[in-house]
Amino acid sequence: MSVAKRDYYEVLSVSRDCDEQTLKTSYRKLALQYHPDRNPDNREAEERFKEAAEAYAVLSDAQKRAAYDRFGHQGVNGAGGVGFDETAFADFGDILGDLFGLGDIFGQRRGGGRARTQRGEDIRYDLEISFEDSMRGLSADVQIPRMEACTKCQGTGAEPQGGLITCTVCQGRGEVVYQQSFLSIRKTCPSCGGRGKLVRQACGQCRGEGYHRVEKKLKVNIPAGVDSGTRLRLTGEGNPGPPGAVPGDLYVVIKVHEHPVFERRENDLHCTLPINVAQAVLGAEIEIETFDGPQQIRVPEGTQPGSQFRIRNLGVPLLNSRARGDLYVHLDVQVPKKLTRDQRKLFEQLAAVLPIENTPHEKSVFDKVRDFFG
């Protein structure tokens, strides 16, 4: 019998409107509490650790969080969850390891070999797109400024021949061991920064930097339904790390321009349609342009100002889904400020036959009851 997943916000003990820093703080606290290295042979602690990691993987990603808020577990995975993704939490590995000597955050203890090399830095790139492109999606070519390893030294910063020597502090292991009582705590070597090597002769091409600045052309596939603030991650397209380390990621942050006619509210679209008094009184068939082509709006007789109509499935596409929001058309009855002689004559004739209703409406029974008990 399968066990229902707990709500991700409940797992992390945060509110549904919490910010990114609150999420990170709560997750870090749980990771420290339930880490397998601190709870050996404790199956329950291991499951709580993985549960917290899974919850953070969803709620820390803007797109996954939006899908989860709308559809629950089914919104982020057809089977009901994203599973335990170790790679999503590498950032906390160094924190736990340095503070508590617990090895890798996911239970992979450091052995006698070299300490894990720090990954490259992530890059942010802000991309502005039109409202139309956000509705339909697009594939955009972008020029990303970033660092790349020197072609001569391959990022070491030293001459290829004899430019590097073994670190004398850690003897090339990249880490040092501190003995505290009965505990042996491993930390990154402070001399070589975990590389196990020191530069004896700087590379003549990059002058010891190991990297140079370039602009790389990348193709970014932007799905339909993105909104301002949506982050798209391109794994491995960030800055490179030290030799042997994985590069960082590229985060493309979307900004959508406003549309002159349509306003987005979550996944629904809203627009205002002006009509004249005659159309409101007599009714009319009006054609409006939408992102799906022309649509007919039937305005019934006696339509009142402020009335609205909903056209289903003509709103914004939901990210990574075939579903769409709705289109709401708000009617604005335009009263003419100036009339021609013929128009005034017609309105005077109309006024002569229309009943005059200038007295306030009598309160309904419900209003009277509410006033009595209010």
Short mmCIF file of C-alpha atoms in Angstrom, two decimals:
data_model
loop_
_atom_site.label_atom_id
_atom_site.label_comp_id
_atom_site.label_asym_id
_atom_site.label_seq_id
_atom_site.Cartn_x
_atom_site.Cartn_y
_atom_site.Cartn_z
CA MET A 1 0.00 0.00 0.00
CA SER A 2 1.48 3.34 -1.04
CA VAL A 3 1.81 6.15 1.50
CA ALA A 4 0.55 9.59 0.50
CA LYS A 5 3.23 12.25 0.28
CA ARG A 6 3.18 15.03 2.83
CA ASP A 7 2.66 18.61 1.70
CA TYR A 8 6.04 20.12 0.79
CA TYR A 9 5.37 23.30 2.79
CA GLU A 10 4.51 21.16 5.81
CA VAL A 11 7.70 19.14 5.35
CA LEU A 12 9.84 22.30 5.50
CA SER A 13 7.63 23.97 8.17
CA VAL A 14 7.16 27.13 6.09
CA SER A 15 4.16 29.13 4.92
CA ARG A 16 2.97 28.97 1.31
CA ASP A 17 4.05 32.58 0.68
CA CYS A 18 7.53 32.28 2.17
CA ASP A 19 10.53 33.71 0.32
CA GLU A 20 13.60 31.93 -1.02
CA GLN A 21 15.80 32.71 1.99
CA THR A 22 13.23 31.27 4.41
CA LEU A 23 13.10 28.09 2.33
CA LYS A 24 16.87 27.78 2.33
CA THR A 25 17.17 28.39 6.08
CA SER A 26 14.50 25.83 6.91
CA TYR A 27 15.97 23.23 4.57
CA ARG A 28 19.49 23.73 5.97
CA LYS A 29 18.20 23.22 9.51
CA LEU A 30 16.48 19.96 8.57
CA ALA A 31 19.48 18.76 6.55
CA LEU A 32 21.74 19.27 9.56
CA GLN A 33 19.27 17.53 11.86
CA TYR A 34 18.59 14.45 9.75
CA HIS A 35 21.83 14.03 7.80
CA PRO A 36 22.72 10.29 7.62
CA ASP A 37 26.22 10.95 8.94
CA ARG A 38 24.72 12.34 12.14
CA ASN A 39 22.16 9.54 12.36
CA PRO A 40 23.94 6.31 11.44
CA ASP A 41 21.72 3.28 10.86
CA ASN A 42 18.64 5.44 11.43
CA ARG A 43 16.26 4.67 8.58
CA GLU A 44 13.67 7.20 9.72
CA ALA A 45 16.20 10.05 9.80
CA GLU A 46 17.40 9.10 6.32
CA GLU A 47 13.85 9.22 4.98
CA ARG A 48 13.22 12.60 6.63
CA PHE A 49 16.43 13.91 5.08
CA LYS A 50 15.39 12.77 1.60
CA GLU A 51 11.86 14.09 2.11
CA ALA A 52 13.21 17.55 2.98
CA ALA A 53 15.57 17.46 0.00
CA GLU A 54 12.72 16.57 -2.36
CA ALA A 55 10.52 19.36 -0.97
CA TYR A 56 13.29 21.92 -1.34
CA ALA A 57 14.04 20.77 -4.91
CA VAL A 58 10.49 21.70 -5.90
CA LEU A 59 9.86 24.84 -3.85
CA SER A 60 13.24 26.44 -4.63
CA ASP A 61 12.48 26.25 -8.38
CA ALA A 62 10.04 28.96 -9.47
CA GLN A 63 8.45 26.90 -12.26
CA LYS A 64 8.08 23.74 -10.19
CA ARG A 65 6.73 25.71 -7.24
CA ALA A 66 4.06 27.36 -9.41
CA ALA A 67 3.01 23.98 -10.79
CA TYR A 68 2.94 22.46 -7.30
CA ASP A 69 0.87 25.34 -5.89
CA ARG A 70 -1.71 24.84 -8.63
CA PHE A 71 -1.83 21.05 -9.01
CA GLY A 72 -0.08 19.60 -5.96
CA HIS A 73 2.24 16.61 -6.33
CA GLN A 74 0.72 15.69 -9.69
CA GLY A 75 1.82 19.05 -11.06
CA VAL A 76 5.54 18.36 -10.64
CA ASN A 77 5.61 14.71 -11.64
CA GLY A 78 3.14 12.36 -13.21
CA ALA A 79 3.93 9.82 -10.50
CA GLY A 80 3.45 12.37 -7.75
CA GLY A 81 6.81 13.94 -6.91
CA VAL A 82 10.21 14.78 -8.27
CA GLY A 83 12.14 12.13 -6.39
CA PHE A 84 15.38 12.63 -4.53
CA ASP A 85 17.75 14.69 -6.64
CA GLU A 86 21.22 14.75 -5.11
CA THR A 87 22.65 17.24 -7.58
CA ALA A 88 20.14 19.95 -6.62
CA PHE A 89 21.75 20.39 -3.19
CA ALA A 90 25.48 20.40 -3.79
CA ASP A 91 25.67 23.95 -2.42
CA PHE A 92 25.11 22.73 1.14
CA GLY A 93 27.70 19.97 0.98
CA ASP A 94 30.57 22.25 1.78
CA ILE A 95 28.61 23.91 4.57
CA LEU A 96 27.94 20.66 6.37
CA GLY A 97 31.37 19.26 5.68
CA ASP A 98 33.23 22.34 6.90
CA LEU A 99 31.09 22.82 9.99
CA PHE A 100 30.77 19.25 11.17
CA GLY A 101 33.31 17.14 9.29
CA LEU A 102 30.49 15.00 7.93
CA GLY A 103 31.82 14.48 4.45
CA ASP A 104 29.57 15.01 1.48
CA ILE A 105 26.03 16.14 2.23
CA PHE A 106 24.56 13.03 0.65
CA GLY A 107 26.46 10.54 2.74
CA GLN A 108 29.42 9.99 0.40
CA ARG A 109 32.28 10.28 2.86
CA ARG A 110 35.56 11.65 1.72
CA GLY A 111 38.16 8.97 1.67
CA GLY A 112 41.90 9.26 1.65
CA GLY A 113 41.87 10.87 -1.78
CA ARG A 114 41.66 14.49 -2.76
CA ALA A 115 38.86 16.65 -1.34
CA ARG A 116 35.96 17.43 -3.58
CA THR A 117 36.73 20.37 -5.86
CA GLN A 118 34.44 23.38 -5.68
CA ARG A 119 32.10 23.79 -8.66
CA GLY A 120 32.18 26.81 -10.93
CA GLU A 121 30.12 29.93 -10.31
CA ASP A 122 26.59 30.29 -11.61
CA ILE A 123 25.75 33.08 -14.07
CA ARG A 124 22.59 35.17 -14.33
CA TYR A 125 21.43 36.57 -17.66
CA ASP A 126 18.36 38.84 -17.91
CA LEU A 127 16.37 38.33 -21.11
CA GLU A 128 13.53 40.62 -22.16
CA ILE A 129 10.82 39.19 -24.42
CA SER A 130 7.53 40.44 -25.83
CA PHE A 131 4.15 39.53 -24.41
CA GLU A 132 3.37 37.66 -27.63
CA ASP A 133 6.51 35.54 -27.27
CA SER A 134 5.60 34.67 -23.69
CA MET A 135 2.26 33.36 -24.94
CA ARG A 136 3.67 31.24 -27.75
CA GLY A 137 7.20 30.40 -26.59
CA LEU A 138 10.31 30.85 -28.68
CA SER A 139 13.88 29.79 -29.27
CA ALA A 140 16.26 32.73 -28.69
CA ASP A 141 19.96 33.14 -29.46
CA VAL A 142 21.77 34.97 -26.66
CA GLN A 143 25.36 36.12 -26.17
CA ILE A 144 26.50 35.14 -22.68
CA PRO A 145 29.59 36.81 -21.20
CA ARG A 146 31.46 34.25 -19.12
CA MET A 147 34.87 32.88 -18.27
CA GLU A 148 36.57 30.01 -20.10
CA ALA A 149 39.70 28.07 -19.26
CA CYS A 150 42.94 29.24 -20.82
CA THR A 151 43.74 27.09 -23.85
CA LYS A 152 47.41 26.86 -22.88
CA CYS A 153 47.24 25.90 -19.20
CA GLN A 154 43.70 24.43 -19.20
CA GLY A 155 42.75 26.54 -16.21
CA THR A 156 45.64 25.64 -13.91
CA GLY A 157 47.23 29.09 -14.18
CA ALA A 158 50.66 27.46 -14.53
CA GLU A 159 52.99 26.68 -17.41
CA PRO A 160 52.23 23.19 -18.78
CA GLN A 161 55.81 22.03 -18.33
CA GLY A 162 56.93 22.20 -14.71
CA GLY A 163 54.63 25.02 -13.71
CA LEU A 164 52.98 23.06 -10.90
CA ILE A 165 54.46 21.50 -7.77
CA THR A 166 52.91 19.26 -5.13
CA CYS A 167 51.53 21.09 -2.11
CA THR A 168 53.80 20.48 0.87
CA VAL A 169 51.05 21.08 3.43
CA CYS A 170 48.67 18.33 2.31
CA GLN A 171 51.21 16.29 0.31
CA GLY A 172 49.00 16.50 -2.78
CA ARG A 173 45.85 15.14 -1.14
CA GLY A 174 44.00 18.46 -1.24
CA GLU A 175 42.81 18.12 2.34
CA VAL A 176 44.20 18.08 5.84
CA VAL A 177 43.04 16.10 8.87
CA TYR A 178 42.50 17.66 12.29
CA GLN A 179 42.27 15.44 15.35
CA GLN A 180 39.77 16.63 17.97
CA SER A 181 39.42 14.20 20.85
CA PHE A 182 38.31 10.95 19.25
CA LEU A 183 37.10 12.71 16.05
CA SER A 184 39.10 13.06 12.87
CA ILE A 185 37.87 16.04 10.87
CA ARG A 186 38.88 16.50 7.25
CA LYS A 187 39.00 19.98 5.75
CA THR A 188 40.12 21.51 2.49
CA CYS A 189 43.79 22.35 2.52
CA PRO A 190 44.17 26.08 3.25
CA SER A 191 47.41 26.26 1.26
CA CYS A 192 46.33 24.87 -2.13
CA GLY A 193 42.56 25.25 -1.78
CA GLY A 194 41.97 21.55 -2.36
CA ARG A 195 43.90 21.30 -5.63
CA GLY A 196 46.86 19.42 -4.20
CA LYS A 197 49.17 21.55 -6.37
CA LEU A 198 50.81 24.97 -6.14
CA VAL A 199 51.82 27.26 -8.99
CA ARG A 200 55.56 27.56 -9.33
CA GLN A 201 55.62 29.28 -12.73
CA ALA A 202 52.59 31.27 -13.90
CA CYS A 203 51.18 30.66 -17.37
CA GLY A 204 52.49 33.24 -19.82
CA GLN A 205 49.27 33.34 -21.85
CA CYS A 206 46.77 34.08 -19.06
CA ARG A 207 49.36 35.48 -16.59
CA GLY A 208 48.39 32.96 -13.96
CA GLU A 209 44.67 33.71 -14.04
CA GLY A 210 43.79 30.38 -15.64
CA TYR A 211 40.78 31.89 -17.42
CA HIS A 212 39.84 34.58 -19.90
CA ARG A 213 36.55 36.37 -20.61
CA VAL A 214 34.58 35.39 -23.71
CA GLU A 215 31.07 35.74 -25.10
CA LYS A 216 29.42 32.48 -25.97
CA LYS A 217 26.39 32.21 -28.22
CA LEU A 218 23.73 29.91 -26.81
CA LYS A 219 20.24 28.92 -27.89
CA VAL A 220 17.64 29.22 -25.15
CA ASN A 221 14.31 27.45 -25.56
CA ILE A 222 11.65 29.49 -23.77
CA PRO A 223 8.40 27.59 -23.16
CA ALA A 224 4.99 29.18 -23.61
CA GLY A 225 3.54 30.62 -20.42
CA VAL A 226 6.67 32.16 -18.88
CA ASP A 227 6.17 35.31 -16.83
CA SER A 228 8.44 38.02 -15.50
CA GLY A 229 10.74 36.44 -12.92
CA THR A 230 10.70 32.96 -14.45
CA ARG A 231 14.17 31.38 -14.24
CA LEU A 232 15.40 28.93 -16.83
CA ARG A 233 18.47 26.88 -15.89
CA LEU A 234 21.04 25.73 -18.43
CA THR A 235 23.13 23.15 -16.62
CA GLY A 236 26.89 23.45 -17.06
CA GLU A 237 26.77 26.75 -18.98
CA GLY A 238 28.07 28.89 -16.13
CA ASN A 239 31.66 29.75 -15.28
CA PRO A 240 34.17 26.89 -15.08
CA GLY A 241 35.53 25.78 -11.74
CA PRO A 242 39.07 24.72 -10.89
CA PRO A 243 40.54 21.88 -12.97
CA GLY A 244 38.48 18.73 -12.49
CA ALA A 245 35.44 20.57 -11.14
CA VAL A 246 32.06 20.80 -12.82
CA PRO A 247 31.13 24.20 -14.25
CA GLY A 248 28.36 26.29 -12.77
CA ASP A 249 24.94 26.78 -14.30
CA LEU A 250 23.44 29.59 -16.35
CA TYR A 251 20.18 31.07 -15.09
CA VAL A 252 18.20 33.00 -17.68
CA VAL A 253 15.77 35.32 -15.89
CA ILE A 254 12.80 36.36 -18.01
CA LYS A 255 11.24 39.82 -18.15
CA VAL A 256 8.01 40.08 -20.17
CA HIS A 257 6.97 43.42 -21.65
CA GLU A 258 3.48 44.67 -20.92
CA HIS A 259 0.81 44.39 -23.60
CA PRO A 260 -1.22 47.46 -24.66
CA VAL A 261 -4.53 45.53 -24.63
CA PHE A 262 -4.25 42.39 -22.49
CA GLU A 263 -3.35 42.17 -18.82
CA ARG A 264 -2.13 38.93 -17.31
CA ARG A 265 -3.40 37.79 -13.91
CA GLU A 266 -1.78 34.45 -13.09
CA ASN A 267 -2.80 32.34 -16.10
CA ASP A 268 -5.87 34.37 -17.09
CA LEU A 269 -5.99 37.27 -19.54
CA HIS A 270 -8.14 40.36 -19.04
CA CYS A 271 -9.08 43.09 -21.52
CA THR A 272 -11.55 45.96 -21.67
CA LEU A 273 -13.97 46.26 -24.59
CA PRO A 274 -15.65 49.68 -25.08
CA ILE A 275 -19.23 49.65 -26.42
CA ASN A 276 -21.72 52.48 -26.97
CA VAL A 277 -25.05 52.97 -25.24
CA ALA A 278 -27.05 51.59 -28.14
CA GLN A 279 -25.01 48.37 -28.22
CA ALA A 280 -25.53 47.92 -24.49
CA VAL A 281 -29.29 48.53 -24.73
CA LEU A 282 -30.07 46.69 -27.96
CA GLY A 283 -27.37 44.04 -27.85
CA ALA A 284 -24.71 43.45 -30.48
CA GLU A 285 -22.31 40.97 -32.05
CA ILE A 286 -18.75 42.28 -31.69
CA GLU A 287 -15.54 40.77 -33.04
CA ILE A 288 -12.37 41.03 -30.98
CA GLU A 289 -8.81 39.98 -31.78
CA THR A 290 -7.19 37.43 -29.50
CA PHE A 291 -3.93 35.48 -29.56
CA ASP A 292 -5.93 32.69 -31.19
CA GLY A 293 -7.46 34.85 -33.93
CA PRO A 294 -10.77 36.74 -34.13
CA GLN A 295 -13.50 35.80 -31.64
CA GLN A 296 -17.18 36.79 -31.65
CA ILE A 297 -18.62 38.33 -28.49
CA ARG A 298 -22.41 38.38 -28.18
CA VAL A 299 -23.55 41.33 -26.08
CA PRO A 300 -27.12 40.63 -24.89
CA GLU A 301 -29.85 43.27 -24.68
CA GLY A 302 -29.76 45.37 -21.55
CA THR A 303 -26.12 44.74 -20.74
CA GLN A 304 -25.06 46.76 -17.72
CA PRO A 305 -21.78 48.68 -17.33
CA GLY A 306 -19.05 46.54 -15.77
CA SER A 307 -20.38 43.27 -17.17
CA GLN A 308 -17.77 40.70 -18.13
CA PHE A 309 -17.63 37.63 -20.33
CA ARG A 310 -15.35 34.63 -20.00
CA ILE A 311 -13.96 32.74 -22.98
CA ARG A 312 -12.49 29.48 -21.79
CA ASN A 313 -9.02 28.25 -22.76
CA LEU A 314 -7.92 31.48 -24.44
CA GLY A 315 -5.69 32.61 -21.59
CA VAL A 316 -2.01 31.98 -20.83
CA PRO A 317 -0.63 28.44 -21.27
CA LEU A 318 0.43 26.72 -18.08
CA LEU A 319 4.15 25.96 -18.06
CA ASN A 320 4.93 22.47 -19.32
CA SER A 321 1.24 21.71 -19.76
CA ARG A 322 -1.41 21.73 -22.45
CA ALA A 323 -3.84 23.48 -20.13
CA ARG A 324 -4.55 27.20 -20.44
CA GLY A 325 -6.22 29.92 -18.46
CA ASP A 326 -9.28 31.87 -19.59
CA LEU A 327 -9.88 35.22 -21.29
CA TYR A 328 -12.07 37.73 -19.47
CA VAL A 329 -13.62 40.55 -21.51
CA HIS A 330 -14.81 43.51 -19.41
CA LEU A 331 -17.42 45.77 -21.04
CA ASP A 332 -17.06 49.53 -20.74
CA VAL A 333 -20.25 51.33 -21.78
CA GLN A 334 -19.17 54.63 -23.30
CA VAL A 335 -21.50 57.58 -22.65
CA PRO A 336 -21.01 60.31 -25.27
CA LYS A 337 -19.76 63.63 -23.93
CA LYS A 338 -20.84 65.64 -26.97
CA LEU A 339 -23.87 65.08 -29.18
CA THR A 340 -24.84 66.32 -32.61
CA ARG A 341 -28.20 68.02 -33.04
CA ASP A 342 -29.76 64.85 -34.46
CA GLN A 343 -28.31 62.69 -31.66
CA ARG A 344 -29.60 65.03 -28.97
CA LYS A 345 -33.07 65.00 -30.57
CA LEU A 346 -33.09 61.20 -30.50
CA PHE A 347 -32.03 61.06 -26.85
CA GLU A 348 -34.69 63.63 -25.94
CA GLN A 349 -37.33 61.48 -27.62
CA LEU A 350 -36.00 58.45 -25.72
CA ALA A 351 -36.01 60.33 -22.43
CA ALA A 352 -39.66 61.24 -22.93
CA VAL A 353 -40.75 57.61 -22.99
CA LEU A 354 -38.33 56.08 -20.45
CA PRO A 355 -39.40 55.84 -16.80
CA ILE A 356 -37.57 58.16 -14.43
CA GLU A 357 -35.77 56.20 -11.68
CA ASN A 358 -33.90 58.67 -9.51
CA THR A 359 -34.87 57.27 -6.11
CA PRO A 360 -32.59 54.92 -4.20
CA HIS A 361 -33.53 51.25 -4.44
CA GLU A 362 -35.35 49.84 -1.43
CA LYS A 363 -33.20 47.59 0.71
CA SER A 364 -33.66 43.89 0.23
CA VAL A 365 -34.80 41.60 3.03
CA PHE A 366 -31.23 40.33 3.38
CA ASP A 367 -29.91 43.90 3.73
CA LYS A 368 -32.43 44.62 6.45
CA VAL A 369 -31.52 41.47 8.36
CA ARG A 370 -27.83 42.26 8.04
CA ASP A 371 -28.41 45.83 9.35
CA PHE A 372 -30.49 44.49 12.26
CA PHE A 373 -27.82 42.07 13.43
CA GLY A 374 -24.89 44.29 12.40
#
